[in-house]
Amino acid sequence: MIERLENIEKRYDEIMDALTHPDVINDIKKTMELSKEQALLRENYEAYQEYKKVLQNIKEAKELMKDSELLEFAKEELEENEKKKKDMEDAFEIMLLPKDPNDGKDVIVEIRGAAGGDEANIFAGDLYRMYTYYAESNGWKVEELNAVEGDAGGYAQVEFKIKGDNVYSKLKYESGSHRVQRIPTTESNGRIQTSTATVLVMPEVDDIDIEIKDSDLRIDTFCASGHGGQGVNTTPSAVRITHIPTNTVVTCQNQRSQIQNKAEAMEVLKSRLYQMELERQEEELGSERRNKIGTGDRSEKIRTYNYPQNRVTDHRIGFSTMQLDRVMDGDLDDIINALITEDQARKLRGE
């Protein structure tokens, strides 16, 4: 463990030195790569610096114990720092687990109403609201990219970006099928209905992560529409991009200009293609994909929101909370922290 921490310290210092060299400063791509690597190492680096201070305090306390007049004080110092040392070493076991290189990234989220008709779309809207509130509670920024509203409310499909610190590390477990059990407002007989909406969380992709050839794209423009499908402008500002090799289609119409919509659509396209590549690699690894908490597969039922019982259950880890009302208002910390803890435990077991 100490050897790994020393290697992290060495690499962090190397990056610090490299970032001051003129040839690196003048190379934007290289600077971005090094800065991202440094950011991934920073937590472990700073923790190791604190750990070395604790080791020094232990050494000094043992020296003080040779002085009879300072013996009691030295014992207290030694005991306190020995406890800190043990706690930090336990924490290092978690910190040194393999890091997801995407954890520090912003995300693009896509929510679709699935089984259940109008109620599924309404639930998709509820999930959009839930994630928006959760983002706000973390100081993150939400930007809607594209939305297709449902006839009875909610969304048949909505795509949005969330920007902030380590967004993907918290939201990466949310991909999958979310199930709701409740009496719909459209139900006249008071019967409980089960509906689903799918969530896909994709890490936002930098230009250095993926390259798309212009020859592989078909770009169409059309007039953006608003509520009820009415045109909100008379110029073709909305953009639809088709990636021909994969037949992946992305639409963006929420920005005012065609240029802005095209830029946003390209970001979504890059993230989708990157997500497809991640899933392809995980399929090749096989067992790793099966052991992950959440495969990102839309068909995987990950969570049930039971309104009559005010209960939310995450089926992947058997976690339940009787605070559905708070969850729908964006209080997702207990669920997400439980998912992170279980993910870490599985990695520590070598699964």
mmCIF file of C-alpha atoms in Angstrom:
data_model
loop_
_atom_site.group_PDB
_atom_site.id
_atom_site.type_symbol
_atom_site.label_atom_id
_atom_site.label_comp_id
_atom_site.label_asym_id
_atom_site.label_seq_id
_atom_site.Cartn_x
_atom_site.Cartn_y
_atom_site.Cartn_z
ATOM 1 C CA MET A 1 0.000 0.000 0.000
ATOM 2 C CA ILE A 2 2.771 2.434 0.939
ATOM 3 C CA GLU A 3 4.589 1.629 -2.286
ATOM 4 C CA ARG A 4 1.486 2.518 -4.302
ATOM 5 C CA LEU A 5 1.100 5.782 -2.384
ATOM 6 C CA GLU A 6 4.750 6.625 -3.013
ATOM 7 C CA ASN A 7 4.246 5.979 -6.731
ATOM 8 C CA ILE A 8 1.210 8.271 -6.715
ATOM 9 C CA GLU A 9 3.222 10.974 -4.968
ATOM 10 C CA LYS A 10 6.039 10.603 -7.469
ATOM 11 C CA ARG A 11 3.705 10.803 -10.457
ATOM 12 C CA TYR A 12 1.816 13.782 -9.005
ATOM 13 C CA ASP A 13 5.099 15.672 -8.553
ATOM 14 C CA GLU A 14 6.173 14.748 -12.090
ATOM 15 C CA ILE A 15 2.932 16.191 -13.475
ATOM 16 C CA MET A 16 3.324 19.359 -11.392
ATOM 17 C CA ASP A 17 6.781 19.819 -12.882
ATOM 18 C CA ALA A 18 5.643 18.990 -16.436
ATOM 19 C CA LEU A 19 2.825 21.545 -16.310
ATOM 20 C CA THR A 20 5.412 24.322 -15.865
ATOM 21 C CA HIS A 21 7.358 23.411 -19.017
ATOM 22 C CA PRO A 22 6.794 25.742 -21.998
ATOM 23 C CA ASP A 23 6.364 22.869 -24.477
ATOM 24 C CA VAL A 24 3.493 21.480 -22.384
ATOM 25 C CA ILE A 25 1.940 24.887 -21.703
ATOM 26 C CA ASN A 26 1.787 25.506 -25.466
ATOM 27 C CA ASP A 27 0.179 22.108 -26.118
ATOM 28 C CA ILE A 28 -3.481 22.401 -25.086
ATOM 29 C CA LYS A 29 -4.203 18.702 -25.606
ATOM 30 C CA LYS A 30 -1.230 17.628 -23.474
ATOM 31 C CA THR A 31 -2.095 20.151 -20.763
ATOM 32 C CA MET A 32 -5.661 18.836 -20.593
ATOM 33 C CA GLU A 33 -4.475 15.235 -20.390
ATOM 34 C CA LEU A 34 -2.001 15.974 -17.589
ATOM 35 C CA SER A 35 -4.458 18.151 -15.683
ATOM 36 C CA LYS A 36 -7.090 15.407 -15.793
ATOM 37 C CA GLU A 37 -4.573 12.812 -14.581
ATOM 38 C CA GLN A 38 -3.449 15.119 -11.794
ATOM 39 C CA ALA A 39 -7.049 15.701 -10.687
ATOM 40 C CA LEU A 40 -7.570 11.929 -10.410
ATOM 41 C CA LEU A 41 -4.459 11.598 -8.241
ATOM 42 C CA ARG A 42 -5.051 14.650 -6.026
ATOM 43 C CA GLU A 43 -7.197 13.037 -3.313
ATOM 44 C CA ASN A 44 -4.736 10.182 -2.756
ATOM 45 C CA TYR A 45 -1.747 12.526 -2.939
ATOM 46 C CA GLU A 46 -3.121 14.913 -0.315
ATOM 47 C CA ALA A 47 -4.170 12.027 1.959
ATOM 48 C CA TYR A 48 -0.656 10.575 1.766
ATOM 49 C CA GLN A 49 0.865 13.927 2.731
ATOM 50 C CA GLU A 50 -1.385 13.949 5.812
ATOM 51 C CA TYR A 51 -0.443 10.330 6.539
ATOM 52 C CA LYS A 52 3.271 11.210 6.495
ATOM 53 C CA LYS A 53 2.600 13.992 9.020
ATOM 54 C CA VAL A 54 0.919 11.446 11.309
ATOM 55 C CA LEU A 55 3.941 9.117 11.007
ATOM 56 C CA GLN A 56 6.191 12.011 11.923
ATOM 57 C CA ASN A 57 3.992 12.814 14.945
ATOM 58 C CA ILE A 58 4.276 9.177 16.090
ATOM 59 C CA LYS A 59 8.045 9.312 15.776
ATOM 60 C CA GLU A 60 8.212 12.544 17.774
ATOM 61 C CA ALA A 61 5.871 11.205 20.476
ATOM 62 C CA LYS A 62 8.083 8.149 20.954
ATOM 63 C CA GLU A 63 11.086 10.437 21.388
ATOM 64 C CA LEU A 64 9.208 12.524 23.974
ATOM 65 C CA MET A 65 8.436 9.388 25.997
ATOM 66 C CA LYS A 66 12.126 9.248 26.926
ATOM 67 C CA ASP A 67 11.537 12.387 29.015
ATOM 68 C CA SER A 68 9.813 11.341 32.275
ATOM 69 C CA GLU A 69 8.266 14.788 32.727
ATOM 70 C CA LEU A 70 6.568 14.582 29.315
ATOM 71 C CA LEU A 71 5.690 10.896 29.505
ATOM 72 C CA GLU A 72 1.911 11.284 30.038
ATOM 73 C CA PHE A 73 1.606 13.933 27.359
ATOM 74 C CA ALA A 74 3.663 11.811 24.955
ATOM 75 C CA LYS A 75 1.484 8.752 25.630
ATOM 76 C CA GLU A 76 -1.651 10.705 24.761
ATOM 77 C CA GLU A 77 -0.061 12.044 21.574
ATOM 78 C CA LEU A 78 1.131 8.579 20.606
ATOM 79 C CA GLU A 79 -2.261 6.988 21.240
ATOM 80 C CA GLU A 80 -4.107 9.693 19.287
ATOM 81 C CA ASN A 81 -1.793 9.472 16.281
ATOM 82 C CA GLU A 82 -1.685 5.671 16.294
ATOM 83 C CA LYS A 83 -5.492 5.737 16.013
ATOM 84 C CA LYS A 84 -5.295 8.277 13.160
ATOM 85 C CA LYS A 85 -2.742 6.047 11.429
ATOM 86 C CA LYS A 86 -5.045 3.003 11.671
ATOM 87 C CA ASP A 87 -8.087 4.972 10.443
ATOM 88 C CA MET A 88 -6.135 6.394 7.503
ATOM 89 C CA GLU A 89 -4.808 2.977 6.502
ATOM 90 C CA ASP A 90 -8.353 1.599 6.524
ATOM 91 C CA ALA A 91 -9.442 4.542 4.361
ATOM 92 C CA PHE A 92 -6.558 3.933 1.953
ATOM 93 C CA GLU A 93 -7.961 0.483 1.176
ATOM 94 C CA ILE A 94 -11.010 2.209 -0.303
ATOM 95 C CA MET A 95 -9.146 5.124 -1.854
ATOM 96 C CA LEU A 96 -6.699 2.860 -3.684
ATOM 97 C CA LEU A 97 -9.397 0.828 -5.376
ATOM 98 C CA PRO A 98 -9.262 1.211 -9.173
ATOM 99 C CA LYS A 99 -10.828 4.525 -10.158
ATOM 100 C CA ASP A 100 -13.362 4.926 -12.929
ATOM 101 C CA PRO A 101 -11.651 7.400 -15.289
ATOM 102 C CA ASN A 102 -15.049 8.954 -16.019
ATOM 103 C CA ASP A 103 -15.921 9.743 -12.382
ATOM 104 C CA GLY A 104 -14.888 13.381 -12.588
ATOM 105 C CA LYS A 105 -16.903 14.092 -15.743
ATOM 106 C CA ASP A 106 -20.146 15.946 -16.351
ATOM 107 C CA VAL A 107 -23.005 13.829 -17.668
ATOM 108 C CA ILE A 108 -25.696 13.767 -20.294
ATOM 109 C CA VAL A 109 -28.896 12.098 -19.098
ATOM 110 C CA GLU A 110 -31.669 10.726 -21.277
ATOM 111 C CA ILE A 111 -35.037 9.756 -19.779
ATOM 112 C CA ARG A 112 -37.791 8.066 -21.805
ATOM 113 C CA GLY A 113 -41.324 7.073 -20.929
ATOM 114 C CA ALA A 114 -41.512 3.308 -21.534
ATOM 115 C CA ALA A 115 -44.290 0.839 -20.602
ATOM 116 C CA GLY A 116 -47.482 2.448 -19.375
ATOM 117 C CA GLY A 117 -48.500 5.035 -21.971
ATOM 118 C CA ASP A 118 -49.343 8.482 -20.573
ATOM 119 C CA GLU A 119 -48.485 7.453 -17.013
ATOM 120 C CA ALA A 120 -44.982 6.366 -18.126
ATOM 121 C CA ASN A 121 -44.403 9.799 -19.654
ATOM 122 C CA ILE A 122 -45.682 11.522 -16.515
ATOM 123 C CA PHE A 123 -43.299 9.390 -14.435
ATOM 124 C CA ALA A 124 -40.427 10.297 -16.793
ATOM 125 C CA GLY A 125 -41.204 13.919 -15.980
ATOM 126 C CA ASP A 126 -41.166 13.118 -12.251
ATOM 127 C CA LEU A 127 -37.717 11.527 -12.602
ATOM 128 C CA TYR A 128 -36.466 14.584 -14.521
ATOM 129 C CA ARG A 129 -37.687 16.788 -11.669
ATOM 130 C CA MET A 130 -36.058 14.458 -9.097
ATOM 131 C CA TYR A 131 -32.651 14.607 -10.766
ATOM 132 C CA THR A 132 -32.943 18.373 -11.237
ATOM 133 C CA TYR A 133 -33.562 18.855 -7.506
ATOM 134 C CA TYR A 134 -30.721 16.478 -6.635
ATOM 135 C CA ALA A 135 -28.374 18.408 -8.919
ATOM 136 C CA GLU A 136 -29.386 21.708 -7.332
ATOM 137 C CA SER A 137 -28.740 20.309 -3.836
ATOM 138 C CA ASN A 138 -25.178 19.480 -4.940
ATOM 139 C CA GLY A 139 -24.583 22.877 -6.527
ATOM 140 C CA TRP A 140 -24.606 21.386 -10.032
ATOM 141 C CA LYS A 141 -26.022 23.089 -13.120
ATOM 142 C CA VAL A 142 -28.743 21.500 -15.279
ATOM 143 C CA GLU A 143 -29.153 22.377 -18.953
ATOM 144 C CA GLU A 144 -32.011 20.909 -20.991
ATOM 145 C CA LEU A 145 -30.928 19.807 -24.477
ATOM 146 C CA ASN A 146 -34.014 18.297 -26.071
ATOM 147 C CA ALA A 147 -37.525 17.414 -24.933
ATOM 148 C CA VAL A 148 -40.560 15.685 -26.433
ATOM 149 C CA GLU A 149 -43.500 16.356 -24.166
ATOM 150 C CA GLY A 150 -46.181 13.769 -23.431
ATOM 151 C CA ASP A 151 -49.801 14.458 -24.404
ATOM 152 C CA ALA A 152 -50.970 14.148 -20.774
ATOM 153 C CA GLY A 153 -47.875 15.715 -19.216
ATOM 154 C CA GLY A 154 -44.327 14.666 -18.512
ATOM 155 C CA TYR A 155 -42.036 13.609 -21.331
ATOM 156 C CA ALA A 156 -41.922 10.905 -23.947
ATOM 157 C CA GLN A 157 -38.210 11.752 -24.038
ATOM 158 C CA VAL A 158 -36.017 14.385 -22.402
ATOM 159 C CA GLU A 159 -32.266 14.884 -22.614
ATOM 160 C CA PHE A 160 -30.296 17.187 -20.349
ATOM 161 C CA LYS A 161 -26.761 17.928 -19.255
ATOM 162 C CA ILE A 162 -25.594 18.137 -15.626
ATOM 163 C CA LYS A 163 -22.374 20.030 -14.919
ATOM 164 C CA GLY A 164 -20.473 20.079 -11.642
ATOM 165 C CA ASP A 165 -17.877 18.321 -9.508
ATOM 166 C CA ASN A 166 -17.680 14.538 -9.952
ATOM 167 C CA VAL A 167 -21.210 14.264 -11.331
ATOM 168 C CA TYR A 168 -20.695 10.911 -13.057
ATOM 169 C CA SER A 169 -19.311 9.339 -9.859
ATOM 170 C CA LYS A 170 -22.711 9.877 -8.216
ATOM 171 C CA LEU A 171 -25.126 9.366 -11.106
ATOM 172 C CA LYS A 172 -23.487 6.483 -12.985
ATOM 173 C CA TYR A 173 -25.597 3.956 -11.048
ATOM 174 C CA GLU A 174 -28.879 5.477 -12.286
ATOM 175 C CA SER A 175 -28.951 3.895 -15.754
ATOM 176 C CA GLY A 176 -31.669 1.304 -16.216
ATOM 177 C CA SER A 177 -35.407 0.786 -15.976
ATOM 178 C CA HIS A 178 -37.213 2.631 -13.162
ATOM 179 C CA ARG A 179 -40.624 1.243 -12.178
ATOM 180 C CA VAL A 180 -43.447 3.191 -10.537
ATOM 181 C CA GLN A 181 -46.492 1.725 -8.773
ATOM 182 C CA ARG A 182 -49.287 4.216 -8.050
ATOM 183 C CA ILE A 183 -52.823 5.290 -8.934
ATOM 184 C CA PRO A 184 -52.474 7.471 -12.051
ATOM 185 C CA THR A 185 -54.306 10.766 -12.258
ATOM 186 C CA THR A 186 -55.774 9.381 -15.478
ATOM 187 C CA GLU A 187 -57.249 6.330 -13.629
ATOM 188 C CA SER A 188 -60.922 6.786 -12.765
ATOM 189 C CA ASN A 189 -61.375 3.469 -10.906
ATOM 190 C CA GLY A 190 -58.629 4.034 -8.328
ATOM 191 C CA ARG A 191 -56.540 1.063 -9.449
ATOM 192 C CA ILE A 192 -52.794 0.917 -8.903
ATOM 193 C CA GLN A 193 -50.890 0.824 -12.187
ATOM 194 C CA THR A 194 -47.302 -0.208 -12.859
ATOM 195 C CA SER A 195 -45.383 1.852 -15.400
ATOM 196 C CA THR A 196 -41.741 2.264 -16.316
ATOM 197 C CA ALA A 197 -39.347 4.895 -17.567
ATOM 198 C CA THR A 198 -35.776 4.294 -18.696
ATOM 199 C CA VAL A 199 -32.777 6.359 -17.648
ATOM 200 C CA LEU A 200 -29.436 6.481 -19.444
ATOM 201 C CA VAL A 201 -26.526 8.373 -17.844
ATOM 202 C CA MET A 202 -23.563 9.014 -20.144
ATOM 203 C CA PRO A 203 -20.261 10.690 -19.262
ATOM 204 C CA GLU A 204 -19.687 13.819 -21.311
ATOM 205 C CA VAL A 205 -16.893 13.236 -23.771
ATOM 206 C CA ASP A 206 -13.964 15.526 -24.491
ATOM 207 C CA ASP A 207 -12.638 15.950 -28.017
ATOM 208 C CA ILE A 208 -9.559 14.007 -26.991
ATOM 209 C CA ASP A 209 -11.703 10.982 -26.008
ATOM 210 C CA ILE A 210 -13.420 10.269 -29.310
ATOM 211 C CA GLU A 211 -13.101 11.382 -32.922
ATOM 212 C CA ILE A 212 -16.001 11.526 -35.385
ATOM 213 C CA LYS A 213 -15.456 11.878 -39.124
ATOM 214 C CA ASP A 214 -17.522 14.533 -40.915
ATOM 215 C CA SER A 215 -18.133 12.046 -43.724
ATOM 216 C CA ASP A 216 -19.959 9.786 -41.236
ATOM 217 C CA LEU A 217 -22.560 12.445 -40.413
ATOM 218 C CA ARG A 218 -25.845 13.529 -41.972
ATOM 219 C CA ILE A 219 -27.061 16.856 -40.601
ATOM 220 C CA ASP A 220 -30.653 18.038 -41.051
ATOM 221 C CA THR A 221 -32.180 21.299 -39.849
ATOM 222 C CA PHE A 222 -35.809 22.167 -39.104
ATOM 223 C CA CYS A 223 -37.890 24.702 -37.193
ATOM 224 C CA ALA A 224 -37.923 24.197 -33.440
ATOM 225 C CA SER A 225 -41.304 23.437 -31.896
ATOM 226 C CA GLY A 226 -42.755 24.260 -28.521
ATOM 227 C CA HIS A 227 -45.722 23.093 -26.449
ATOM 228 C CA GLY A 228 -48.260 21.136 -28.469
ATOM 229 C CA GLY A 229 -45.938 21.005 -31.460
ATOM 230 C CA GLN A 230 -46.472 24.654 -32.400
ATOM 231 C CA GLY A 231 -43.546 26.317 -34.132
ATOM 232 C CA VAL A 232 -41.733 28.783 -31.924
ATOM 233 C CA ASN A 233 -39.636 30.253 -34.711
ATOM 234 C CA THR A 234 -39.683 30.426 -38.473
ATOM 235 C CA THR A 235 -36.001 29.716 -39.077
ATOM 236 C CA PRO A 236 -34.534 26.203 -39.134
ATOM 237 C CA SER A 237 -32.567 26.457 -35.874
ATOM 238 C CA ALA A 238 -33.204 22.886 -34.656
ATOM 239 C CA VAL A 239 -30.623 20.284 -35.648
ATOM 240 C CA ARG A 240 -30.829 16.527 -36.194
ATOM 241 C CA ILE A 241 -27.539 14.645 -36.605
ATOM 242 C CA THR A 242 -27.386 11.048 -37.826
ATOM 243 C CA HIS A 243 -24.195 9.040 -37.318
ATOM 244 C CA ILE A 244 -24.428 6.850 -40.405
ATOM 245 C CA PRO A 245 -22.177 3.900 -39.348
ATOM 246 C CA THR A 246 -24.214 3.266 -36.169
ATOM 247 C CA ASN A 247 -27.518 4.837 -37.259
ATOM 248 C CA THR A 248 -27.450 6.902 -34.061
ATOM 249 C CA VAL A 249 -29.756 9.931 -34.253
ATOM 250 C CA VAL A 250 -29.484 12.997 -32.012
ATOM 251 C CA THR A 251 -31.789 16.006 -31.991
ATOM 252 C CA CYS A 252 -31.299 19.365 -30.271
ATOM 253 C CA GLN A 253 -33.672 22.318 -30.486
ATOM 254 C CA ASN A 254 -33.465 24.113 -27.131
ATOM 255 C CA GLN A 255 -30.833 26.684 -28.088
ATOM 256 C CA ARG A 256 -31.649 29.866 -30.005
ATOM 257 C CA SER A 257 -29.287 29.368 -32.926
ATOM 258 C CA GLN A 258 -28.525 26.541 -35.319
ATOM 259 C CA ILE A 259 -24.827 26.757 -34.436
ATOM 260 C CA GLN A 260 -25.543 26.319 -30.719
ATOM 261 C CA ASN A 261 -27.918 23.423 -31.326
ATOM 262 C CA LYS A 262 -25.398 21.709 -33.571
ATOM 263 C CA ALA A 263 -22.677 22.042 -30.915
ATOM 264 C CA GLU A 264 -24.974 20.605 -28.240
ATOM 265 C CA ALA A 265 -26.081 17.764 -30.525
ATOM 266 C CA MET A 266 -22.463 16.862 -31.247
ATOM 267 C CA GLU A 267 -21.775 16.636 -27.501
ATOM 268 C CA VAL A 268 -24.684 14.242 -27.060
ATOM 269 C CA LEU A 269 -23.602 12.179 -30.077
ATOM 270 C CA LYS A 270 -20.044 11.837 -28.756
ATOM 271 C CA SER A 271 -21.354 10.701 -25.380
ATOM 272 C CA ARG A 272 -23.668 8.145 -26.980
ATOM 273 C CA LEU A 273 -20.917 6.677 -29.146
ATOM 274 C CA TYR A 274 -18.571 6.631 -26.155
ATOM 275 C CA GLN A 275 -21.239 4.830 -24.095
ATOM 276 C CA MET A 276 -21.672 2.274 -26.885
ATOM 277 C CA GLU A 277 -17.933 1.634 -26.880
ATOM 278 C CA LEU A 278 -17.878 1.204 -23.082
ATOM 279 C CA GLU A 279 -20.730 -1.312 -23.305
ATOM 280 C CA ARG A 280 -18.935 -3.192 -26.094
ATOM 281 C CA GLN A 281 -15.796 -3.464 -23.965
ATOM 282 C CA GLU A 282 -17.790 -4.610 -20.947
ATOM 283 C CA GLU A 283 -19.543 -7.273 -23.025
ATOM 284 C CA GLU A 284 -16.127 -8.615 -23.992
ATOM 285 C CA LEU A 285 -15.108 -8.751 -20.325
ATOM 286 C CA GLY A 286 -18.310 -10.637 -19.564
ATOM 287 C CA SER A 287 -18.079 -11.356 -15.838
ATOM 288 C CA GLU A 288 -17.081 -7.800 -14.980
ATOM 289 C CA ARG A 289 -20.243 -6.514 -16.631
ATOM 290 C CA ARG A 290 -22.381 -9.014 -14.744
ATOM 291 C CA ASN A 291 -20.795 -8.117 -11.394
ATOM 292 C CA LYS A 292 -21.198 -4.370 -11.839
ATOM 293 C CA ILE A 293 -23.929 -2.555 -9.955
ATOM 294 C CA GLY A 294 -25.946 -1.654 -12.994
ATOM 295 C CA THR A 295 -24.866 -2.497 -16.506
ATOM 296 C CA GLY A 296 -26.358 0.583 -18.078
ATOM 297 C CA ASP A 297 -28.769 -1.667 -19.952
ATOM 298 C CA ARG A 298 -32.171 -0.030 -20.390
ATOM 299 C CA SER A 299 -33.925 -3.366 -19.870
ATOM 300 C CA GLU A 300 -32.462 -3.888 -16.395
ATOM 301 C CA LYS A 301 -35.045 -3.094 -13.699
ATOM 302 C CA ILE A 302 -33.034 -1.269 -11.061
ATOM 303 C CA ARG A 303 -35.556 0.475 -8.809
ATOM 304 C CA THR A 304 -39.236 0.547 -7.821
ATOM 305 C CA TYR A 305 -41.063 3.622 -6.564
ATOM 306 C CA ASN A 306 -44.131 2.407 -4.628
ATOM 307 C CA TYR A 307 -46.399 5.371 -3.859
ATOM 308 C CA PRO A 308 -49.100 3.610 -1.723
ATOM 309 C CA GLN A 309 -46.371 2.448 0.694
ATOM 310 C CA ASN A 310 -44.154 5.561 0.289
ATOM 311 C CA ARG A 311 -41.303 3.129 -0.405
ATOM 312 C CA VAL A 312 -38.352 3.133 -2.792
ATOM 313 C CA THR A 313 -36.489 -0.147 -3.351
ATOM 314 C CA ASP A 314 -33.221 -0.562 -5.251
ATOM 315 C CA HIS A 315 -33.303 -4.168 -6.439
ATOM 316 C CA ARG A 316 -29.583 -4.460 -7.183
ATOM 317 C CA ILE A 317 -28.541 -4.160 -3.532
ATOM 318 C CA GLY A 318 -31.820 -4.872 -1.701
ATOM 319 C CA PHE A 319 -31.941 -1.349 -0.272
ATOM 320 C CA SER A 320 -35.289 0.173 0.731
ATOM 321 C CA THR A 321 -36.334 3.468 2.256
ATOM 322 C CA MET A 322 -39.790 4.523 3.388
ATOM 323 C CA GLN A 323 -39.204 8.114 2.292
ATOM 324 C CA LEU A 324 -40.335 8.114 -1.318
ATOM 325 C CA ASP A 325 -41.707 11.648 -0.979
ATOM 326 C CA ARG A 326 -38.280 12.958 0.006
ATOM 327 C CA VAL A 327 -36.564 10.935 -2.717
ATOM 328 C CA MET A 328 -38.815 12.424 -5.398
ATOM 329 C CA ASP A 329 -37.863 15.863 -4.053
ATOM 330 C CA GLY A 330 -34.227 15.071 -4.834
ATOM 331 C CA ASP A 331 -33.038 13.518 -1.564
ATOM 332 C CA LEU A 332 -31.090 10.686 -3.213
ATOM 333 C CA ASP A 333 -28.051 10.677 -0.924
ATOM 334 C CA ASP A 334 -28.993 7.572 1.104
ATOM 335 C CA ILE A 335 -29.639 5.494 -2.030
ATOM 336 C CA ILE A 336 -26.556 6.671 -3.906
ATOM 337 C CA ASN A 337 -24.273 6.305 -0.870
ATOM 338 C CA ALA A 338 -25.554 2.760 -0.361
ATOM 339 C CA LEU A 339 -24.775 1.954 -4.003
ATOM 340 C CA ILE A 340 -21.271 3.419 -3.722
ATOM 341 C CA THR A 341 -20.600 1.484 -0.492
ATOM 342 C CA GLU A 342 -21.739 -1.804 -2.032
ATOM 343 C CA ASP A 343 -19.697 -1.163 -5.170
ATOM 344 C CA GLN A 344 -16.589 -0.570 -3.032
ATOM 345 C CA ALA A 345 -17.280 -3.690 -0.958
ATOM 346 C CA ARG A 346 -17.519 -5.838 -4.091
ATOM 347 C CA LYS A 347 -14.245 -4.451 -5.381
ATOM 348 C CA LEU A 348 -12.546 -5.120 -2.029
ATOM 349 C CA ARG A 349 -13.771 -8.729 -2.277
ATOM 350 C CA GLY A 350 -12.218 -8.902 -5.724
ATOM 351 C CA GLU A 351 -15.534 -9.363 -7.525
#
